[in-house]
Amino acid sequence: MFQKKLFTLIFIRHDSQILLGLKKRGFGQNKWNGFGGKIEPNESVIEAAVRELREESCLTVKTTDIKHIGHLEFTFEGDSTMMDVRVFSSSIFEGTPTETEEMIPKWFDCDKIPFYDMWPDDSFWFPYMLQVDPGKACGEPLHAQHVMIDFSPRPEDTD
Ligand code: 6OG
């Protein structure tokens, strides 16, 4: 029996680029990823996504400007925790991405995503994410999808 823990993960898009952060410490250290983390008490999932983005990249987004993209569930061998990760994106933001204690932000072209330095699962679902939310001039159409990931909207993420 797994114990579910909620996490947020947000991707900022600008034209044909996507902002990733190199994690400097803790879980996922030295991997490029979106920005996110745990939900604090009395905070909605979307509020947590906005806060984590600000804390990790110094960018500000409005809760009304972020889109729900998907929902990922991860388990790790020998661990009874299931990471329930809610994925969001936004192309409306304020500020300049700035290095923080947690992350080094960097823009990547959507066709030059550094999958070799990311969580291995990302290469399966990133193309799908780019297709669901193509941004501008971004994302190749997919011809085959074999990934069991839920990309349907979750009503509890929209508050
Ligand atoms: P903190 O421990 O930093 O939150 N996360 C994953 N992201 C990707 N792309 N792939 C995975 O595959 C992941 N597993 C977890 C969720 C951890 C952050 O890492 C994300 C959170 O945004 C295994 O507070």
mmCIF file with all atom_site columns, C-alpha atoms and ligand atoms in Angstrom:
data_model
loop_
_atom_site.group_PDB
_atom_site.id
_atom_site.type_symbol
_atom_site.label_atom_id
_atom_site.label_alt_id
_atom_site.label_comp_id
_atom_site.label_asym_id
_atom_site.label_entity_id
_atom_site.label_seq_id
_atom_site.pdbx_PDB_ins_code
_atom_site.Cartn_x
_atom_site.Cartn_y
_atom_site.Cartn_z
_atom_site.occupancy
_atom_site.B_iso_or_equiv
_atom_site.pdbx_formal_charge
_atom_site.auth_seq_id
_atom_site.auth_comp_id
_atom_site.auth_asym_id
_atom_site.auth_atom_id
_atom_site.pdbx_PDB_model_num
ATOM   1   C CA  . MET A 1 1   ? 0.000   0.000  0.000   1.00 0.00 ? 1   MET A CA  1
ATOM   2   C CA  . PHE A 1 2   ? 1.448   3.366  -1.064  1.00 0.00 ? 2   PHE A CA  1
ATOM   3   C CA  . GLN A 1 3   ? 1.175   6.595  0.864   1.00 0.00 ? 3   GLN A CA  1
ATOM   4   C CA  . LYS A 1 4   ? 0.527   9.436  -1.618  1.00 0.00 ? 4   LYS A CA  1
ATOM   5   C CA  . LYS A 1 5   ? 2.368   12.746 -1.249  1.00 0.00 ? 5   LYS A CA  1
ATOM   6   C CA  . LEU A 1 6   ? 1.399   15.751 -3.369  1.00 0.00 ? 6   LEU A CA  1
ATOM   7   C CA  . PHE A 1 7   ? 3.990   17.793 -5.268  1.00 0.00 ? 7   PHE A CA  1
ATOM   8   C CA  . THR A 1 8   ? 3.851   20.602 -7.818  1.00 0.00 ? 8   THR A CA  1
ATOM   9   C CA  . LEU A 1 9   ? 5.947   21.000 -10.950 1.00 0.00 ? 9   LEU A CA  1
ATOM   10  C CA  . ILE A 1 10  ? 5.671   24.075 -13.171 1.00 0.00 ? 10  ILE A CA  1
ATOM   11  C CA  . PHE A 1 11  ? 7.231   24.822 -16.555 1.00 0.00 ? 11  PHE A CA  1
ATOM   12  C CA  . ILE A 1 12  ? 7.586   28.378 -17.831 1.00 0.00 ? 12  ILE A CA  1
ATOM   13  C CA  . ARG A 1 13  ? 7.362   28.789 -21.595 1.00 0.00 ? 13  ARG A CA  1
ATOM   14  C CA  . HIS A 1 14  ? 8.522   31.696 -23.710 1.00 0.00 ? 14  HIS A CA  1
ATOM   15  C CA  . ASP A 1 15  ? 8.261   31.542 -27.504 1.00 0.00 ? 15  ASP A CA  1
ATOM   16  C CA  . SER A 1 16  ? 9.982   28.271 -28.481 1.00 0.00 ? 16  SER A CA  1
ATOM   17  C CA  . GLN A 1 17  ? 11.862  27.962 -25.181 1.00 0.00 ? 17  GLN A CA  1
ATOM   18  C CA  . ILE A 1 18  ? 11.202  26.324 -21.866 1.00 0.00 ? 18  ILE A CA  1
ATOM   19  C CA  . LEU A 1 19  ? 12.750  27.301 -18.530 1.00 0.00 ? 19  LEU A CA  1
ATOM   20  C CA  . LEU A 1 20  ? 14.412  24.516 -16.560 1.00 0.00 ? 20  LEU A CA  1
ATOM   21  C CA  . GLY A 1 21  ? 16.349  24.684 -13.327 1.00 0.00 ? 21  GLY A CA  1
ATOM   22  C CA  . LEU A 1 22  ? 19.423  22.702 -12.322 1.00 0.00 ? 22  LEU A CA  1
ATOM   23  C CA  . LYS A 1 23  ? 18.696  21.422 -8.822  1.00 0.00 ? 23  LYS A CA  1
ATOM   24  C CA  . LYS A 1 24  ? 21.586  22.321 -6.518  1.00 0.00 ? 24  LYS A CA  1
ATOM   25  C CA  . ARG A 1 25  ? 20.679  20.164 -3.525  1.00 0.00 ? 25  ARG A CA  1
ATOM   26  C CA  . GLY A 1 26  ? 18.420  17.438 -2.138  1.00 0.00 ? 26  GLY A CA  1
ATOM   27  C CA  . PHE A 1 27  ? 16.073  15.215 -4.147  1.00 0.00 ? 27  PHE A CA  1
ATOM   28  C CA  . GLY A 1 28  ? 17.014  15.337 -7.834  1.00 0.00 ? 28  GLY A CA  1
ATOM   29  C CA  . GLN A 1 29  ? 20.312  17.149 -7.229  1.00 0.00 ? 29  GLN A CA  1
ATOM   30  C CA  . ASN A 1 30  ? 22.245  17.900 -10.470 1.00 0.00 ? 30  ASN A CA  1
ATOM   31  C CA  . LYS A 1 31  ? 19.196  17.201 -12.621 1.00 0.00 ? 31  LYS A CA  1
ATOM   32  C CA  . TRP A 1 32  ? 17.372  19.722 -14.825 1.00 0.00 ? 32  TRP A CA  1
ATOM   33  C CA  . ASN A 1 33  ? 13.682  19.949 -14.011 1.00 0.00 ? 33  ASN A CA  1
ATOM   34  C CA  . GLY A 1 34  ? 10.747  22.297 -13.755 1.00 0.00 ? 34  GLY A CA  1
ATOM   35  C CA  . PHE A 1 35  ? 10.210  24.172 -10.496 1.00 0.00 ? 35  PHE A CA  1
ATOM   36  C CA  . GLY A 1 36  ? 8.173   22.739 -7.675  1.00 0.00 ? 36  GLY A CA  1
ATOM   37  C CA  . GLY A 1 37  ? 7.876   21.004 -4.368  1.00 0.00 ? 37  GLY A CA  1
ATOM   38  C CA  . LYS A 1 38  ? 5.526   20.124 -1.569  1.00 0.00 ? 38  LYS A CA  1
ATOM   39  C CA  . ILE A 1 39  ? 2.233   21.757 -0.715  1.00 0.00 ? 39  ILE A CA  1
ATOM   40  C CA  . GLU A 1 40  ? 2.166   23.598 2.616   1.00 0.00 ? 40  GLU A CA  1
ATOM   41  C CA  . PRO A 1 41  ? -0.773  23.422 5.032   1.00 0.00 ? 41  PRO A CA  1
ATOM   42  C CA  . ASN A 1 42  ? -3.643  25.792 4.131   1.00 0.00 ? 42  ASN A CA  1
ATOM   43  C CA  . GLU A 1 43  ? -2.325  26.253 0.588   1.00 0.00 ? 43  GLU A CA  1
ATOM   44  C CA  . SER A 1 44  ? -3.987  25.089 -2.641  1.00 0.00 ? 44  SER A CA  1
ATOM   45  C CA  . VAL A 1 45  ? -1.993  23.099 -5.189  1.00 0.00 ? 45  VAL A CA  1
ATOM   46  C CA  . ILE A 1 46  ? -1.900  26.100 -7.525  1.00 0.00 ? 46  ILE A CA  1
ATOM   47  C CA  . GLU A 1 47  ? -0.800  28.474 -4.755  1.00 0.00 ? 47  GLU A CA  1
ATOM   48  C CA  . ALA A 1 48  ? 2.005   26.043 -3.933  1.00 0.00 ? 48  ALA A CA  1
ATOM   49  C CA  . ALA A 1 49  ? 3.052   25.935 -7.612  1.00 0.00 ? 49  ALA A CA  1
ATOM   50  C CA  . VAL A 1 50  ? 3.248   29.751 -7.695  1.00 0.00 ? 50  VAL A CA  1
ATOM   51  C CA  . ARG A 1 51  ? 5.175   29.933 -4.404  1.00 0.00 ? 51  ARG A CA  1
ATOM   52  C CA  . GLU A 1 52  ? 7.677   27.226 -5.350  1.00 0.00 ? 52  GLU A CA  1
ATOM   53  C CA  . LEU A 1 53  ? 8.361   28.930 -8.684  1.00 0.00 ? 53  LEU A CA  1
ATOM   54  C CA  . ARG A 1 54  ? 9.014   32.242 -6.925  1.00 0.00 ? 54  ARG A CA  1
ATOM   55  C CA  . GLU A 1 55  ? 11.243  30.661 -4.271  1.00 0.00 ? 55  GLU A CA  1
ATOM   56  C CA  . GLU A 1 56  ? 13.273  28.644 -6.767  1.00 0.00 ? 56  GLU A CA  1
ATOM   57  C CA  . SER A 1 57  ? 13.565  31.029 -9.759  1.00 0.00 ? 57  SER A CA  1
ATOM   58  C CA  . CYS A 1 58  ? 12.446  34.502 -8.523  1.00 0.00 ? 58  CYS A CA  1
ATOM   59  C CA  . LEU A 1 59  ? 9.724   34.562 -11.217 1.00 0.00 ? 59  LEU A CA  1
ATOM   60  C CA  . THR A 1 60  ? 6.186   35.634 -10.409 1.00 0.00 ? 60  THR A CA  1
ATOM   61  C CA  . VAL A 1 61  ? 3.085   34.163 -12.022 1.00 0.00 ? 61  VAL A CA  1
ATOM   62  C CA  . LYS A 1 62  ? -0.559  34.777 -11.186 1.00 0.00 ? 62  LYS A CA  1
ATOM   63  C CA  . THR A 1 63  ? -2.619  31.772 -10.097 1.00 0.00 ? 63  THR A CA  1
ATOM   64  C CA  . THR A 1 64  ? -5.053  32.688 -12.882 1.00 0.00 ? 64  THR A CA  1
ATOM   65  C CA  . ASP A 1 65  ? -2.319  32.518 -15.550 1.00 0.00 ? 65  ASP A CA  1
ATOM   66  C CA  . ILE A 1 66  ? -1.213  28.953 -14.977 1.00 0.00 ? 66  ILE A CA  1
ATOM   67  C CA  . LYS A 1 67  ? -2.528  25.961 -16.873 1.00 0.00 ? 67  LYS A CA  1
ATOM   68  C CA  . HIS A 1 68  ? -2.973  22.466 -15.591 1.00 0.00 ? 68  HIS A CA  1
ATOM   69  C CA  . ILE A 1 69  ? -0.990  20.188 -17.880 1.00 0.00 ? 69  ILE A CA  1
ATOM   70  C CA  . GLY A 1 70  ? -0.935  16.771 -16.319 1.00 0.00 ? 70  GLY A CA  1
ATOM   71  C CA  . HIS A 1 71  ? -0.633  14.465 -13.383 1.00 0.00 ? 71  HIS A CA  1
ATOM   72  C CA  . LEU A 1 72  ? 2.245   12.053 -12.809 1.00 0.00 ? 72  LEU A CA  1
ATOM   73  C CA  . GLU A 1 73  ? 2.606   9.342  -10.198 1.00 0.00 ? 73  GLU A CA  1
ATOM   74  C CA  . PHE A 1 74  ? 6.026   7.969  -9.286  1.00 0.00 ? 74  PHE A CA  1
ATOM   75  C CA  . THR A 1 75  ? 7.058   5.210  -6.956  1.00 0.00 ? 75  THR A CA  1
ATOM   76  C CA  . PHE A 1 76  ? 10.592  4.167  -6.186  1.00 0.00 ? 76  PHE A CA  1
ATOM   77  C CA  . GLU A 1 77  ? 11.747  0.615  -5.526  1.00 0.00 ? 77  GLU A CA  1
ATOM   78  C CA  . GLY A 1 78  ? 11.725  -0.179 -1.813  1.00 0.00 ? 78  GLY A CA  1
ATOM   79  C CA  . ASP A 1 79  ? 9.834   3.010  -0.920  1.00 0.00 ? 79  ASP A CA  1
ATOM   80  C CA  . SER A 1 80  ? 6.172   3.033  0.115   1.00 0.00 ? 80  SER A CA  1
ATOM   81  C CA  . THR A 1 81  ? 5.663   6.693  -0.898  1.00 0.00 ? 81  THR A CA  1
ATOM   82  C CA  . MET A 1 82  ? 3.872   7.520  -4.140  1.00 0.00 ? 82  MET A CA  1
ATOM   83  C CA  . MET A 1 83  ? 4.825   10.968 -5.467  1.00 0.00 ? 83  MET A CA  1
ATOM   84  C CA  . ASP A 1 84  ? 1.672   12.521 -6.888  1.00 0.00 ? 84  ASP A CA  1
ATOM   85  C CA  . VAL A 1 85  ? 3.035   15.323 -9.078  1.00 0.00 ? 85  VAL A CA  1
ATOM   86  C CA  . ARG A 1 86  ? 0.693   17.960 -10.535 1.00 0.00 ? 86  ARG A CA  1
ATOM   87  C CA  . VAL A 1 87  ? 2.220   19.516 -13.643 1.00 0.00 ? 87  VAL A CA  1
ATOM   88  C CA  . PHE A 1 88  ? 1.475   23.104 -14.679 1.00 0.00 ? 88  PHE A CA  1
ATOM   89  C CA  . SER A 1 89  ? 2.722   25.594 -17.226 1.00 0.00 ? 89  SER A CA  1
ATOM   90  C CA  . SER A 1 90  ? 2.564   29.297 -17.845 1.00 0.00 ? 90  SER A CA  1
ATOM   91  C CA  . SER A 1 91  ? 3.784   31.639 -20.523 1.00 0.00 ? 91  SER A CA  1
ATOM   92  C CA  . ILE A 1 92  ? 2.743   34.753 -18.595 1.00 0.00 ? 92  ILE A CA  1
ATOM   93  C CA  . PHE A 1 93  ? 5.273   35.682 -15.941 1.00 0.00 ? 93  PHE A CA  1
ATOM   94  C CA  . GLU A 1 94  ? 7.106   38.626 -14.411 1.00 0.00 ? 94  GLU A CA  1
ATOM   95  C CA  . GLY A 1 95  ? 10.750  38.965 -13.468 1.00 0.00 ? 95  GLY A CA  1
ATOM   96  C CA  . THR A 1 96  ? 14.082  37.568 -14.610 1.00 0.00 ? 96  THR A CA  1
ATOM   97  C CA  . PRO A 1 97  ? 15.022  33.976 -13.852 1.00 0.00 ? 97  PRO A CA  1
ATOM   98  C CA  . THR A 1 98  ? 17.650  34.204 -11.121 1.00 0.00 ? 98  THR A CA  1
ATOM   99  C CA  . GLU A 1 99  ? 19.792  31.593 -9.364  1.00 0.00 ? 99  GLU A CA  1
ATOM   100 C CA  . THR A 1 100 ? 18.546  30.712 -5.898  1.00 0.00 ? 100 THR A CA  1
ATOM   101 C CA  . GLU A 1 101 ? 19.782  28.411 -3.112  1.00 0.00 ? 101 GLU A CA  1
ATOM   102 C CA  . GLU A 1 102 ? 17.846  25.569 -4.779  1.00 0.00 ? 102 GLU A CA  1
ATOM   103 C CA  . MET A 1 103 ? 18.089  26.059 -8.554  1.00 0.00 ? 103 MET A CA  1
ATOM   104 C CA  . ILE A 1 104 ? 20.119  27.483 -11.441 1.00 0.00 ? 104 ILE A CA  1
ATOM   105 C CA  . PRO A 1 105 ? 17.518  28.521 -14.067 1.00 0.00 ? 105 PRO A CA  1
ATOM   106 C CA  . LYS A 1 106 ? 18.260  28.367 -17.778 1.00 0.00 ? 106 LYS A CA  1
ATOM   107 C CA  . TRP A 1 107 ? 16.195  28.681 -20.978 1.00 0.00 ? 107 TRP A CA  1
ATOM   108 C CA  . PHE A 1 108 ? 16.328  25.711 -23.372 1.00 0.00 ? 108 PHE A CA  1
ATOM   109 C CA  . ASP A 1 109 ? 15.019  25.437 -26.908 1.00 0.00 ? 109 ASP A CA  1
ATOM   110 C CA  . CYS A 1 110 ? 12.189  22.899 -26.876 1.00 0.00 ? 110 CYS A CA  1
ATOM   111 C CA  . ASP A 1 111 ? 14.093  20.732 -29.360 1.00 0.00 ? 111 ASP A CA  1
ATOM   112 C CA  . LYS A 1 112 ? 17.275  20.792 -27.224 1.00 0.00 ? 112 LYS A CA  1
ATOM   113 C CA  . ILE A 1 113 ? 16.007  19.562 -23.881 1.00 0.00 ? 113 ILE A CA  1
ATOM   114 C CA  . PRO A 1 114 ? 18.894  17.975 -21.883 1.00 0.00 ? 114 PRO A CA  1
ATOM   115 C CA  . PHE A 1 115 ? 17.223  14.614 -21.238 1.00 0.00 ? 115 PHE A CA  1
ATOM   116 C CA  . TYR A 1 116 ? 20.609  13.014 -20.438 1.00 0.00 ? 116 TYR A CA  1
ATOM   117 C CA  . ASP A 1 117 ? 20.765  15.173 -17.266 1.00 0.00 ? 117 ASP A CA  1
ATOM   118 C CA  . MET A 1 118 ? 17.125  14.781 -16.217 1.00 0.00 ? 118 MET A CA  1
ATOM   119 C CA  . TRP A 1 119 ? 14.940  12.187 -14.508 1.00 0.00 ? 119 TRP A CA  1
ATOM   120 C CA  . PRO A 1 120 ? 14.798  9.231  -16.938 1.00 0.00 ? 120 PRO A CA  1
ATOM   121 C CA  . ASP A 1 121 ? 10.993  9.268  -17.067 1.00 0.00 ? 121 ASP A CA  1
ATOM   122 C CA  . ASP A 1 122 ? 10.984  12.817 -18.452 1.00 0.00 ? 122 ASP A CA  1
ATOM   123 C CA  . SER A 1 123 ? 11.881  11.732 -21.984 1.00 0.00 ? 123 SER A CA  1
ATOM   124 C CA  . PHE A 1 124 ? 8.606   9.755  -22.093 1.00 0.00 ? 124 PHE A CA  1
ATOM   125 C CA  . TRP A 1 125 ? 6.189   12.448 -20.994 1.00 0.00 ? 125 TRP A CA  1
ATOM   126 C CA  . PHE A 1 126 ? 7.935   15.716 -22.040 1.00 0.00 ? 126 PHE A CA  1
ATOM   127 C CA  . PRO A 1 127 ? 7.011   15.297 -25.725 1.00 0.00 ? 127 PRO A CA  1
ATOM   128 C CA  . TYR A 1 128 ? 3.437   14.759 -24.656 1.00 0.00 ? 128 TYR A CA  1
ATOM   129 C CA  . MET A 1 129 ? 3.519   17.860 -22.434 1.00 0.00 ? 129 MET A CA  1
ATOM   130 C CA  . LEU A 1 130 ? 4.911   19.953 -25.297 1.00 0.00 ? 130 LEU A CA  1
ATOM   131 C CA  . GLN A 1 131 ? 2.169   18.673 -27.539 1.00 0.00 ? 131 GLN A CA  1
ATOM   132 C CA  . VAL A 1 132 ? -0.622  19.333 -25.022 1.00 0.00 ? 132 VAL A CA  1
ATOM   133 C CA  . ASP A 1 133 ? 0.679   22.864 -24.473 1.00 0.00 ? 133 ASP A CA  1
ATOM   134 C CA  . PRO A 1 134 ? 2.534   23.696 -27.676 1.00 0.00 ? 134 PRO A CA  1
ATOM   135 C CA  . GLY A 1 135 ? 3.465   27.253 -26.677 1.00 0.00 ? 135 GLY A CA  1
ATOM   136 C CA  . LYS A 1 136 ? 4.676   29.104 -29.753 1.00 0.00 ? 136 LYS A CA  1
ATOM   137 C CA  . ALA A 1 137 ? 6.463   27.261 -32.548 1.00 0.00 ? 137 ALA A CA  1
ATOM   138 C CA  . CYS A 1 138 ? 7.206   24.457 -30.164 1.00 0.00 ? 138 CYS A CA  1
ATOM   139 C CA  . GLY A 1 139 ? 6.618   20.718 -29.971 1.00 0.00 ? 139 GLY A CA  1
ATOM   140 C CA  . GLU A 1 140 ? 6.608   18.039 -32.610 1.00 0.00 ? 140 GLU A CA  1
ATOM   141 C CA  . PRO A 1 141 ? 3.355   16.141 -33.131 1.00 0.00 ? 141 PRO A CA  1
ATOM   142 C CA  . LEU A 1 142 ? 3.535   12.691 -31.568 1.00 0.00 ? 142 LEU A CA  1
ATOM   143 C CA  . HIS A 1 143 ? 2.768   9.619  -33.632 1.00 0.00 ? 143 HIS A CA  1
ATOM   144 C CA  . ALA A 1 144 ? 2.773   7.022  -30.888 1.00 0.00 ? 144 ALA A CA  1
ATOM   145 C CA  . GLN A 1 145 ? 1.978   7.217  -27.223 1.00 0.00 ? 145 GLN A CA  1
ATOM   146 C CA  . HIS A 1 146 ? 2.696   4.333  -24.928 1.00 0.00 ? 146 HIS A CA  1
ATOM   147 C CA  . VAL A 1 147 ? 2.976   6.168  -21.658 1.00 0.00 ? 147 VAL A CA  1
ATOM   148 C CA  . MET A 1 148 ? 0.444   5.490  -18.938 1.00 0.00 ? 148 MET A CA  1
ATOM   149 C CA  . ILE A 1 149 ? 0.158   8.975  -17.554 1.00 0.00 ? 149 ILE A CA  1
ATOM   150 C CA  . ASP A 1 150 ? -3.001  10.860 -16.701 1.00 0.00 ? 150 ASP A CA  1
ATOM   151 C CA  . PHE A 1 151 ? -3.129  14.163 -18.557 1.00 0.00 ? 151 PHE A CA  1
ATOM   152 C CA  . SER A 1 152 ? -6.788  14.852 -17.894 1.00 0.00 ? 152 SER A CA  1
ATOM   153 C CA  . PRO A 1 153 ? -7.752  17.907 -15.831 1.00 0.00 ? 153 PRO A CA  1
ATOM   154 C CA  . ARG A 1 154 ? -8.236  17.329 -12.132 1.00 0.00 ? 154 ARG A CA  1
ATOM   155 C CA  . PRO A 1 155 ? -11.040 19.443 -10.678 1.00 0.00 ? 155 PRO A CA  1
ATOM   156 C CA  . GLU A 1 156 ? -9.240  19.902 -7.338  1.00 0.00 ? 156 GLU A CA  1
ATOM   157 C CA  . ASP A 1 157 ? -6.306  21.620 -9.120  1.00 0.00 ? 157 ASP A CA  1
ATOM   158 C CA  . THR A 1 158 ? -8.413  24.410 -10.500 1.00 0.00 ? 158 THR A CA  1
ATOM   159 C CA  . ASP A 1 159 ? -9.263  26.220 -7.231  1.00 0.00 ? 159 ASP A CA  1
HETATM 160 P P1  . 6OG B 2 .   ? 11.359  18.877 -3.557  1.00 0.00 ? 1   6OG B P1  1
HETATM 161 O O1  . 6OG B 2 .   ? 11.833  17.607 -2.918  1.00 0.00 ? 1   6OG B O1  1
HETATM 162 O O2  . 6OG B 2 .   ? 12.459  19.589 -4.296  1.00 0.00 ? 1   6OG B O2  1
HETATM 163 O O3  . 6OG B 2 .   ? 10.309  18.444 -4.698  1.00 0.00 ? 1   6OG B O3  1
HETATM 164 N N1  . 6OG B 2 .   ? 9.748   15.227 -9.206  1.00 0.00 ? 1   6OG B N1  1
HETATM 165 C C1  . 6OG B 2 .   ? 10.028  14.839 -10.459 1.00 0.00 ? 1   6OG B C1  1
HETATM 166 N N2  . 6OG B 2 .   ? 10.145  15.566 -11.560 1.00 0.00 ? 1   6OG B N2  1
HETATM 167 C C2  . 6OG B 2 .   ? 10.414  14.900 -12.701 1.00 0.00 ? 1   6OG B C2  1
HETATM 168 N N3  . 6OG B 2 .   ? 10.544  15.634 -13.812 1.00 0.00 ? 1   6OG B N3  1
HETATM 169 N N4  . 6OG B 2 .   ? 10.578  13.571 -12.782 1.00 0.00 ? 1   6OG B N4  1
HETATM 170 C C3  . 6OG B 2 .   ? 10.461  12.823 -11.681 1.00 0.00 ? 1   6OG B C3  1
HETATM 171 O O4  . 6OG B 2 .   ? 10.652  11.514 -11.852 1.00 0.00 ? 1   6OG B O4  1
HETATM 172 C C4  . 6OG B 2 .   ? 10.163  13.446 -10.451 1.00 0.00 ? 1   6OG B C4  1
HETATM 173 N N5  . 6OG B 2 .   ? 9.950   13.027 -9.177  1.00 0.00 ? 1   6OG B N5  1
HETATM 174 C C5  . 6OG B 2 .   ? 9.705   14.137 -8.438  1.00 0.00 ? 1   6OG B C5  1
HETATM 175 C C6  . 6OG B 2 .   ? 8.364   16.959 -8.014  1.00 0.00 ? 1   6OG B C6  1
HETATM 176 C C7  . 6OG B 2 .   ? 10.634  17.485 -5.674  1.00 0.00 ? 1   6OG B C7  1
HETATM 177 C C8  . 6OG B 2 .   ? 10.297  18.005 -7.053  1.00 0.00 ? 1   6OG B C8  1
HETATM 178 O O5  . 6OG B 2 .   ? 10.693  16.998 -7.996  1.00 0.00 ? 1   6OG B O5  1
HETATM 179 C C9  . 6OG B 2 .   ? 9.584   16.632 -8.818  1.00 0.00 ? 1   6OG B C9  1
HETATM 180 C C10 . 6OG B 2 .   ? 8.816   18.225 -7.296  1.00 0.00 ? 1   6OG B C10 1
HETATM 181 O O6  . 6OG B 2 .   ? 8.662   19.351 -8.166  1.00 0.00 ? 1   6OG B O6  1
HETATM 182 C C11 . 6OG B 2 .   ? 10.931  10.634 -10.821 1.00 0.00 ? 1   6OG B C11 1
HETATM 183 O O7  . 6OG B 2 .   ? 10.591  19.784 -2.652  1.00 0.00 ? 1   6OG B O7  1
#
